[in-house]
Short mmCIF file of C-alpha atoms in Angstrom, two decimals:
data_model
loop_
_atom_site.label_atom_id
_atom_site.label_comp_id
_atom_site.label_asym_id
_atom_site.label_seq_id
_atom_site.Cartn_x
_atom_site.Cartn_y
_atom_site.Cartn_z
CA UNK T 1 97.79 75.17 91.91
CA UNK T 2 94.00 74.50 92.12
CA UNK T 3 91.99 74.20 89.04
CA UNK T 4 88.78 75.97 89.55
CA UNK T 5 87.11 73.88 86.75
CA UNK T 6 87.81 70.63 87.39
CA UNK T 7 85.32 68.58 89.09
CA UNK T 8 84.67 68.55 93.44
CA UNK T 9 82.37 66.16 94.98
CA UNK T 10 81.16 67.60 98.01
CA UNK T 11 80.72 65.56 101.34
CA UNK T 12 79.95 65.75 104.92
CA UNK T 13 81.72 64.43 107.60
CA UNK T 14 80.18 64.09 110.94
CA UNK T 15 76.63 65.69 112.05
CA UNK T 16 77.13 69.28 110.62
CA UNK T 17 74.01 69.69 114.08
CA UNK T 18 71.95 73.01 113.45
CA UNK T 19 72.55 73.20 117.22
CA UNK T 20 76.95 73.75 116.64
CA UNK T 21 76.46 77.40 114.67
CA UNK T 22 76.53 78.93 118.46
CA UNK T 23 80.21 77.23 118.84
CA UNK T 24 81.10 79.08 115.05
CA UNK T 25 80.31 82.12 116.15
CA UNK T 26 81.34 82.17 119.88
CA UNK T 27 85.42 79.91 119.11
CA UNK T 28 85.74 80.38 115.47
CA UNK T 29 85.02 83.52 113.87
CA UNK T 30 87.28 85.47 115.73
CA UNK T 31 89.85 83.21 114.46
CA UNK T 32 89.14 82.95 110.69
CA UNK T 33 86.59 85.80 110.49
CA UNK T 34 83.72 86.72 108.61
CA UNK T 35 84.01 85.51 104.73
CA UNK T 36 85.71 81.56 106.51
CA UNK T 37 82.99 81.14 108.88
CA UNK T 38 80.40 82.25 106.26
CA UNK T 39 82.04 79.85 103.39
CA UNK T 40 81.87 77.75 106.52
CA UNK T 41 77.79 78.07 107.03
CA UNK T 42 77.74 77.82 103.20
CA UNK T 43 79.61 74.83 102.63
CA UNK T 44 77.51 73.21 105.40
CA UNK T 45 73.95 74.14 103.88
CA UNK T 46 75.22 72.83 100.65
CA UNK T 47 75.88 69.84 101.81
CA UNK T 48 72.93 68.81 104.64
CA UNK T 49 71.28 66.33 102.81
CA UNK T 50 73.27 64.70 100.68
CA UNK T 51 76.96 65.08 98.89
CA UNK T 52 76.75 66.52 95.58
CA UNK T 53 79.28 67.05 92.33
CA UNK T 54 79.93 70.28 91.49
CA UNK T 55 83.01 72.98 90.77
CA UNK T 56 84.76 75.53 92.26
CA UNK T 57 83.71 78.41 89.86
CA UNK T 58 80.04 77.15 91.01
CA UNK T 59 80.76 77.43 94.22
CA UNK T 60 82.45 80.62 93.67
CA UNK T 61 78.91 82.32 92.03
CA UNK T 62 76.34 80.28 94.27
CA UNK T 63 78.18 82.00 97.23
CA UNK T 64 78.42 85.31 96.15
CA UNK T 65 81.95 85.56 96.85
CA UNK T 66 85.04 86.61 94.66
CA UNK T 67 87.29 83.59 93.35
CA UNK T 68 89.73 85.51 95.66
CA UNK T 69 88.15 85.67 98.84
CA UNK T 70 86.04 82.26 98.16
CA UNK T 71 90.31 80.64 98.03
CA UNK T 72 91.90 82.63 100.31
CA UNK T 73 88.40 81.62 103.40
CA UNK T 74 88.82 78.29 101.83
CA UNK T 75 92.39 77.91 103.04
CA UNK T 76 92.07 78.93 106.40
CA UNK T 77 88.76 76.54 106.33
CA UNK T 78 91.15 73.92 105.89
CA UNK T 79 93.93 75.11 108.69
CA UNK T 80 91.99 75.40 111.45
CA UNK T 81 90.06 72.17 110.36
CA UNK T 82 86.89 72.65 109.27
CA UNK T 83 86.72 71.19 105.17
CA UNK T 84 89.58 68.94 104.41
CA UNK T 85 90.62 69.09 100.31
CA UNK T 86 92.06 65.90 98.44
CA UNK T 87 92.58 65.35 94.89
CA UNK T 88 92.26 61.84 93.66
CA UNK T 89 95.38 60.76 92.00
CA UNK T 90 95.30 60.18 88.13
CA UNK T 91 91.96 61.87 87.81
CA UNK T 92 90.92 65.02 87.21
CA UNK T 93 89.05 65.55 90.13
CA UNK T 94 88.73 66.83 93.31
CA UNK T 95 87.11 65.96 97.26
CA UNK T 96 86.67 68.64 99.51
CA UNK T 97 85.39 67.05 103.67
CA UNK T 98 82.95 69.49 105.42
CA UNK T 99 83.74 68.51 109.17
CA UNK T 100 82.28 68.98 111.94
CA UNK T 101 82.87 71.78 114.17
CA UNK T 102 84.94 71.14 117.82
CA UNK T 103 82.27 70.90 120.83
CA UNK T 104 83.79 73.59 123.80
CA UNK T 105 84.68 71.14 125.53
CA UNK T 106 86.78 69.26 122.48
CA UNK T 107 88.01 73.20 121.49
CA UNK T 108 89.43 74.28 124.44
CA UNK T 109 91.42 70.78 125.24
CA UNK T 110 93.56 71.87 122.45
CA UNK T 111 95.99 73.94 123.05
CA UNK T 112 96.56 74.92 119.73
CA UNK T 113 93.26 76.06 119.19
CA UNK T 114 92.25 77.63 122.94
CA UNK T 115 95.87 79.70 121.90
CA UNK T 116 94.88 80.95 119.19
CA UNK T 117 91.37 82.56 120.55
CA UNK T 118 93.13 83.34 123.41
CA UNK T 119 95.56 85.51 120.79
CA UNK T 120 92.67 87.46 118.76
CA UNK T 121 90.33 87.46 121.73
CA UNK T 122 92.48 88.40 124.46
CA UNK T 123 91.92 86.91 127.80
CA UNK T 124 89.88 88.44 128.95
CA UNK T 125 87.02 87.62 126.60
CA UNK T 126 88.25 84.06 126.13
CA UNK T 127 87.52 83.94 130.17
CA UNK T 128 83.68 84.57 129.52
CA UNK T 129 83.27 82.13 126.62
CA UNK T 130 84.79 79.44 129.19
CA UNK T 131 82.33 80.26 132.02
CA UNK T 132 79.80 80.41 129.03
CA UNK T 133 80.13 76.85 128.14
CA UNK T 134 80.42 75.44 132.05
CA UNK T 135 79.16 73.11 133.22
CA UNK T 136 77.19 74.86 136.42
CA UNK T 137 75.74 71.72 138.18
CA UNK T 138 77.42 71.22 141.46
CA UNK T 139 77.10 67.43 142.14
CA UNK T 140 79.53 67.25 145.36
CA UNK T 141 76.97 66.53 147.80
CA UNK T 142 74.63 64.00 145.82
CA UNK T 143 75.50 60.82 145.61
CA UNK T 144 74.18 59.12 141.55
CA UNK T 145 71.46 56.15 142.61
CA UNK T 146 70.53 56.34 139.41
CA UNK T 147 69.26 52.11 138.21
CA UNK T 148 72.19 50.26 136.51
CA UNK T 149 70.91 48.43 133.45
CA UNK T 150 71.09 45.27 134.79
CA UNK T 151 68.54 45.95 136.74
CA UNK T 152 65.98 46.52 133.58
CA UNK T 153 67.33 44.87 131.05
CA UNK T 154 69.05 41.63 130.02
CA UNK T 155 72.99 41.30 128.92
CA UNK T 156 72.98 38.30 126.95
CA UNK T 157 74.54 38.79 124.16
CA UNK T 158 74.79 36.53 120.94
CA UNK T 159 79.23 37.71 120.55
CA UNK T 160 79.22 37.14 116.83
CA UNK T 161 75.92 39.48 116.56
CA UNK T 162 78.27 42.17 117.16
CA UNK T 163 80.65 42.50 114.00
CA UNK T 164 77.43 43.23 111.98
CA UNK T 165 78.69 47.01 112.30
CA UNK T 166 82.46 45.60 110.79
CA UNK T 167 84.27 48.26 108.72
CA UNK T 168 81.19 50.62 108.67
CA UNK T 169 81.96 53.48 109.03
CA UNK T 170 78.95 55.13 110.78
CA UNK T 171 77.85 59.54 111.24
CA UNK T 172 79.56 60.95 114.53
CA UNK T 173 81.25 63.73 115.23
CA UNK T 174 84.13 63.78 113.00
CA UNK T 175 87.27 64.60 114.76
CA UNK T 176 89.27 67.22 112.55
CA UNK T 177 92.44 68.03 113.07
CA UNK T 178 94.89 71.16 112.30
CA UNK T 179 97.42 70.26 109.79
CA UNK T 180 101.00 70.99 110.68
CA UNK T 181 104.66 70.07 109.18
CA UNK T 182 105.51 68.40 112.71
CA UNK T 183 106.41 65.23 113.06
CA UNK T 184 106.25 62.68 115.64
CA UNK T 185 109.42 60.56 114.41
CA UNK T 186 111.80 63.62 114.26
CA UNK T 187 111.19 64.19 117.79
CA UNK T 188 111.75 61.05 118.35
CA UNK T 189 114.66 60.50 116.63
CA UNK T 190 116.13 63.76 118.12
CA UNK T 191 115.14 62.04 121.70
CA UNK T 192 116.94 58.56 121.46
CA UNK T 193 119.82 61.12 119.79
CA UNK T 194 120.55 63.61 122.12
CA UNK T 195 118.59 62.07 125.50
CA UNK T 196 118.36 59.56 128.05
CA UNK T 197 114.23 60.03 126.80
CA UNK T 198 112.31 56.64 124.63
CA UNK T 199 109.22 56.47 123.19
CA UNK T 200 108.34 54.01 125.12
CA UNK T 201 108.49 56.11 128.49
CA UNK T 202 106.14 58.58 127.03
CA UNK T 203 102.17 57.69 126.48
CA UNK T 204 100.00 58.41 123.59
CA UNK T 205 98.42 61.54 125.36
CA UNK T 206 101.87 62.71 126.15
CA UNK T 207 103.06 62.10 123.22
CA UNK T 208 100.23 64.53 121.53
CA UNK T 209 100.59 67.39 123.99
CA UNK T 210 104.23 67.64 123.33
CA UNK T 211 102.81 67.79 119.74
CA UNK T 212 100.40 71.03 120.23
CA UNK T 213 103.28 72.84 122.11
CA UNK T 214 105.33 72.75 119.57
CA UNK T 215 102.20 73.94 117.25
CA UNK T 216 101.30 76.52 119.10
CA UNK T 217 104.75 78.37 120.22
CA UNK T 218 106.31 77.19 116.40
CA UNK T 219 108.94 75.16 117.38
CA UNK T 220 111.07 72.36 115.07
CA UNK T 221 111.15 68.77 116.73
CA UNK T 222 115.22 69.31 118.09
CA UNK T 223 113.93 73.08 119.90
CA UNK T 224 110.51 71.32 121.90
CA UNK T 225 112.73 67.93 122.20
CA UNK T 226 115.32 69.66 124.20
CA UNK T 227 112.67 72.07 126.39
CA UNK T 228 110.80 68.34 126.50
CA UNK T 229 114.10 66.86 128.14
CA UNK T 230 114.62 69.51 131.10
CA UNK T 231 110.06 68.36 131.47
CA UNK T 232 111.17 65.04 131.73
CA UNK T 233 111.00 63.61 135.23
CA UNK T 234 112.15 59.82 135.18
CA UNK T 235 110.88 58.68 138.64
CA UNK T 236 107.68 59.86 137.71
CA UNK T 237 104.71 57.53 136.82
CA UNK T 238 104.09 56.74 133.30
CA UNK T 239 101.75 59.19 131.93
CA UNK T 240 103.16 61.76 134.82
CA UNK T 241 106.79 61.92 133.12
CA UNK T 242 106.38 65.42 131.41
CA UNK T 243 106.00 68.55 133.37
CA UNK T 244 103.41 70.33 130.92
CA UNK T 245 102.97 73.74 133.21
CA UNK T 246 107.17 73.71 133.12
CA UNK T 247 107.09 72.60 129.51
CA UNK T 248 104.51 75.43 128.79
CA UNK T 249 106.53 78.00 130.24
CA UNK T 250 109.72 77.14 129.28
CA UNK T 251 108.60 77.12 125.36
CA UNK T 252 106.77 80.26 125.50
CA UNK T 253 109.94 81.87 127.33
CA UNK T 254 112.32 80.41 124.25
CA UNK T 255 110.00 81.44 121.73
CA UNK T 256 109.93 85.42 123.05
CA UNK T 257 113.85 85.40 123.46
CA UNK T 258 113.94 84.35 118.87
CA UNK T 259 112.65 86.90 118.49
CA UNK T 260 114.09 89.12 120.32
CA UNK T 261 117.14 90.08 118.12
CA UNK T 262 118.00 89.70 114.27
CA UNK T 263 120.75 92.17 114.60
CA UNK T 264 124.01 89.99 114.63
CA UNK T 265 126.19 91.35 116.94
CA UNK T 266 129.67 92.56 116.58
CA UNK T 267 132.61 89.75 116.54
CA UNK T 268 135.48 91.90 117.19
CA UNK T 269 136.13 94.87 120.08
CA UNK T 270 138.24 97.10 118.63
CA UNK T 271 140.87 97.96 121.34
CA UNK T 272 143.80 100.58 122.01
CA UNK T 273 144.64 99.21 125.72
CA UNK T 274 147.27 96.41 126.87
CA UNK T 275 144.39 96.18 130.46
CA UNK T 276 143.99 93.35 132.12
CA UNK T 277 139.96 93.54 130.79
CA UNK T 278 140.99 94.58 127.46
CA UNK T 279 143.76 91.31 127.73
CA UNK T 280 140.54 89.08 128.67
CA UNK T 281 138.04 90.61 125.80
CA UNK T 282 141.16 89.91 123.12
CA UNK T 283 140.98 86.21 124.83
CA UNK T 284 137.46 85.39 124.41
CA UNK T 285 137.04 87.13 120.95
CA UNK T 286 140.03 84.96 120.24
CA UNK T 287 138.71 81.04 121.19
CA UNK T 288 135.72 79.47 119.78
CA UNK T 289 132.97 78.63 123.25
CA UNK T 290 133.24 74.87 122.57
CA UNK T 291 136.85 75.27 123.12
CA UNK T 292 136.48 77.38 125.98
CA UNK T 293 134.12 74.99 127.70
CA UNK T 294 136.82 72.16 126.79
CA UNK T 295 139.23 74.71 128.49
CA UNK T 296 136.82 74.91 131.51
CA UNK T 297 136.47 71.39 132.04
CA UNK T 298 140.01 70.28 131.99
CA UNK T 299 139.99 69.35 128.06
CA UNK T 300 136.45 66.88 128.78
CA UNK T 301 134.09 67.15 124.90
CA UNK T 302 131.50 69.42 125.18
CA UNK T 303 128.21 67.06 125.67
CA UNK T 304 125.46 67.46 123.12
CA UNK T 305 122.79 69.46 125.51
CA UNK T 306 125.44 72.05 125.43
CA UNK T 307 126.33 71.75 122.00
CA UNK T 308 122.66 72.42 121.55
CA UNK T 309 122.78 75.88 123.97
CA UNK T 310 125.88 77.23 121.88
CA UNK T 311 124.33 76.98 118.66
CA UNK T 312 120.92 78.44 119.93
CA UNK T 313 123.06 81.39 121.25
CA UNK T 314 125.17 81.78 117.76
CA UNK T 315 122.67 80.86 115.43
CA UNK T 316 119.19 81.87 116.87
CA UNK T 317 120.50 84.64 118.97
CA UNK T 318 123.09 86.03 116.79
CA UNK T 319 125.35 86.67 119.78
CA UNK T 320 129.09 86.46 119.00
CA UNK T 321 132.00 84.12 119.80
CA UNK T 322 133.49 86.54 122.65
CA UNK T 323 130.20 87.78 123.90
CA UNK T 324 129.48 83.98 125.05
CA UNK T 325 132.19 82.87 126.62
CA UNK T 326 132.02 86.10 128.35
CA UNK T 327 128.28 85.06 129.58
CA UNK T 328 129.39 81.33 129.51
CA UNK T 329 132.55 82.74 131.95
CA UNK T 330 130.13 84.83 133.71
CA UNK T 331 127.62 81.81 134.68
CA UNK T 332 129.70 79.09 135.63
CA UNK T 333 130.73 81.72 138.32
CA UNK T 334 127.64 82.71 139.90
CA UNK T 335 126.30 79.18 139.32
CA UNK T 336 129.05 77.28 141.04
CA UNK T 337 129.64 75.70 138.13
CA UNK T 338 126.43 74.56 136.54
CA UNK T 339 125.25 75.71 133.65
CA UNK T 340 121.61 76.26 133.79
CA UNK T 341 120.41 76.62 129.83
CA UNK T 342 117.23 78.26 131.24
CA UNK T 343 119.20 81.42 133.35
CA UNK T 344 121.49 81.62 130.43
CA UNK T 345 119.04 82.54 127.21
CA UNK T 346 117.44 84.54 129.79
CA UNK T 347 120.31 86.50 130.49
CA UNK T 348 121.39 86.09 126.64
CA UNK T 349 117.90 87.85 125.59
CA UNK T 350 117.98 90.12 128.21
CA UNK T 351 121.59 91.88 127.08
CA UNK T 352 120.06 91.73 123.37
CA UNK T 353 117.35 93.95 124.67
CA UNK T 354 119.71 95.99 126.42
CA UNK T 355 121.61 97.13 123.29
CA UNK T 356 124.82 95.24 123.97
CA UNK T 357 126.39 95.11 120.08
CA UNK T 358 130.21 93.38 121.66
CA UNK T 359 132.39 91.94 124.67
CA UNK T 360 132.86 95.40 126.16
CA UNK T 361 128.91 95.75 126.70
CA UNK T 362 128.44 92.28 127.89
CA UNK T 363 131.23 91.71 130.92
CA UNK T 364 129.64 95.96 131.64
CA UNK T 365 126.26 95.17 131.62
CA UNK T 366 127.43 91.83 133.83
CA UNK T 367 129.37 93.25 136.11
CA UNK T 368 126.60 95.97 137.08
CA UNK T 369 124.94 93.57 138.12
CA UNK T 370 127.22 91.18 139.92
CA UNK T 371 127.03 90.87 143.48
CA UNK T 372 130.31 89.25 144.44
CA UNK T 373 132.44 90.93 141.23
CA UNK T 374 133.55 94.16 141.33
CA UNK T 375 132.82 96.85 138.03
CA UNK T 376 133.98 96.53 134.99
CA UNK T 377 136.57 99.70 134.21
CA UNK T 378 137.64 100.63 131.40
CA UNK T 379 138.46 103.85 130.47
CA UNK T 380 136.52 105.37 127.26
CA UNK T 381 138.48 106.93 125.46
CA UNK T 382 141.09 103.23 125.11
CA UNK T 383 138.51 101.57 123.49
CA UNK T 384 136.86 101.99 120.46
CA UNK T 385 133.95 100.24 119.11
CA UNK T 386 133.15 99.95 115.04
CA UNK T 387 129.71 101.29 114.51
CA UNK T 388 128.84 102.27 117.81
CA UNK T 389 130.51 104.38 120.48
CA UNK T 390 130.40 103.00 124.62
CA UNK T 391 127.47 103.41 126.52
CA UNK T 392 128.12 105.92 129.38
CA UNK T 393 125.88 105.09 131.34
CA UNK T 394 124.02 101.06 131.51
CA UNK T 395 120.22 100.31 132.77
CA UNK T 396 120.28 97.74 135.48
CA UNK T 397 118.19 95.05 135.90
CA UNK T 398 118.75 91.36 137.91
CA UNK T 399 119.15 88.10 136.32
CA UNK T 400 117.06 85.83 139.19
CA UNK T 401 117.10 82.33 138.92
CA UNK T 402 112.88 82.86 138.80
CA UNK T 403 113.19 85.51 136.31
CA UNK T 404 115.58 83.15 134.04
CA UNK T 405 112.18 80.90 134.16
CA UNK T 406 109.26 83.16 133.21
#
């Protein structure tokens, strides 16, 4: 809890140039709102000349904001990287740094800033801002014939004199970053344990982009690691080993899948029948997905990647063992023994959206779409589903390979 009576040292970090105010109104205001934007201007103006010592209570009073509004606006500014707040160890004082606004280029290069802006403004308005700050000079038909530096100056330095600024921090555009809970170390640990990808295979820029994609879509280290393994191109040159178009597309699809349903499906379908379909349902519901897959591959242990997939289907999407096994069996048949993670997740989330509650629902929906299998036909009076009657009509849908990657 912040003590509003403690002293704060207010310091500017960067140039805080007046020309950047347009960036605040155009790029940041739609994300942080008017109160946080005002507080940033208030703090920047307060510290533009020199650092000052003040308390939060004094800042609240001078800004004419309520304490609650001040603290909420302060939190927004911290989260977006416009101010940084520190507590001095073993002393009762704080340090508040007022950071530079990002330039439009750096702003739109940052996936998180860009994503937040698009989310709040919409793609059309965001595109208008990009056009507003675009450089409209076309130099493609020109040749640069400017004089070179050695045509006007003698380049003859005493090398020892170049160390005169050693250890000194000079004014400039400060690099402020959004704080998050994502750990690159945990990502590397996941990749080392579960994939053939090693940290040395990725450049700093690639790691930074992976980090930002994960933060943008709210994915933890294991989730983004699994997606990176599918977007990794081993034979590509260093710096181009990750297909980021695919990675962003898969991350978006995963997030949509994860949010489809919070409801748990039914573990058992109560069946009063001895038909082939009824016995198949009983089999699906009597065995774990791991054992089911091992049976399909002659007792060979399931790979770590497939175990992760089973975990997503069960824990994240809330599917019962019966539904998972029916889904695996369907995909193995239509994909000739291949388990495509994205394809399976796409079908799974579609099943949930269509109201699939148990193994019978799953079989009816899957077989309605199957082009080579006959439609499951079970008399309604033979099947009694707990909590929900069997639907007489189910909507049709088509699981294509392309749809699995939307």
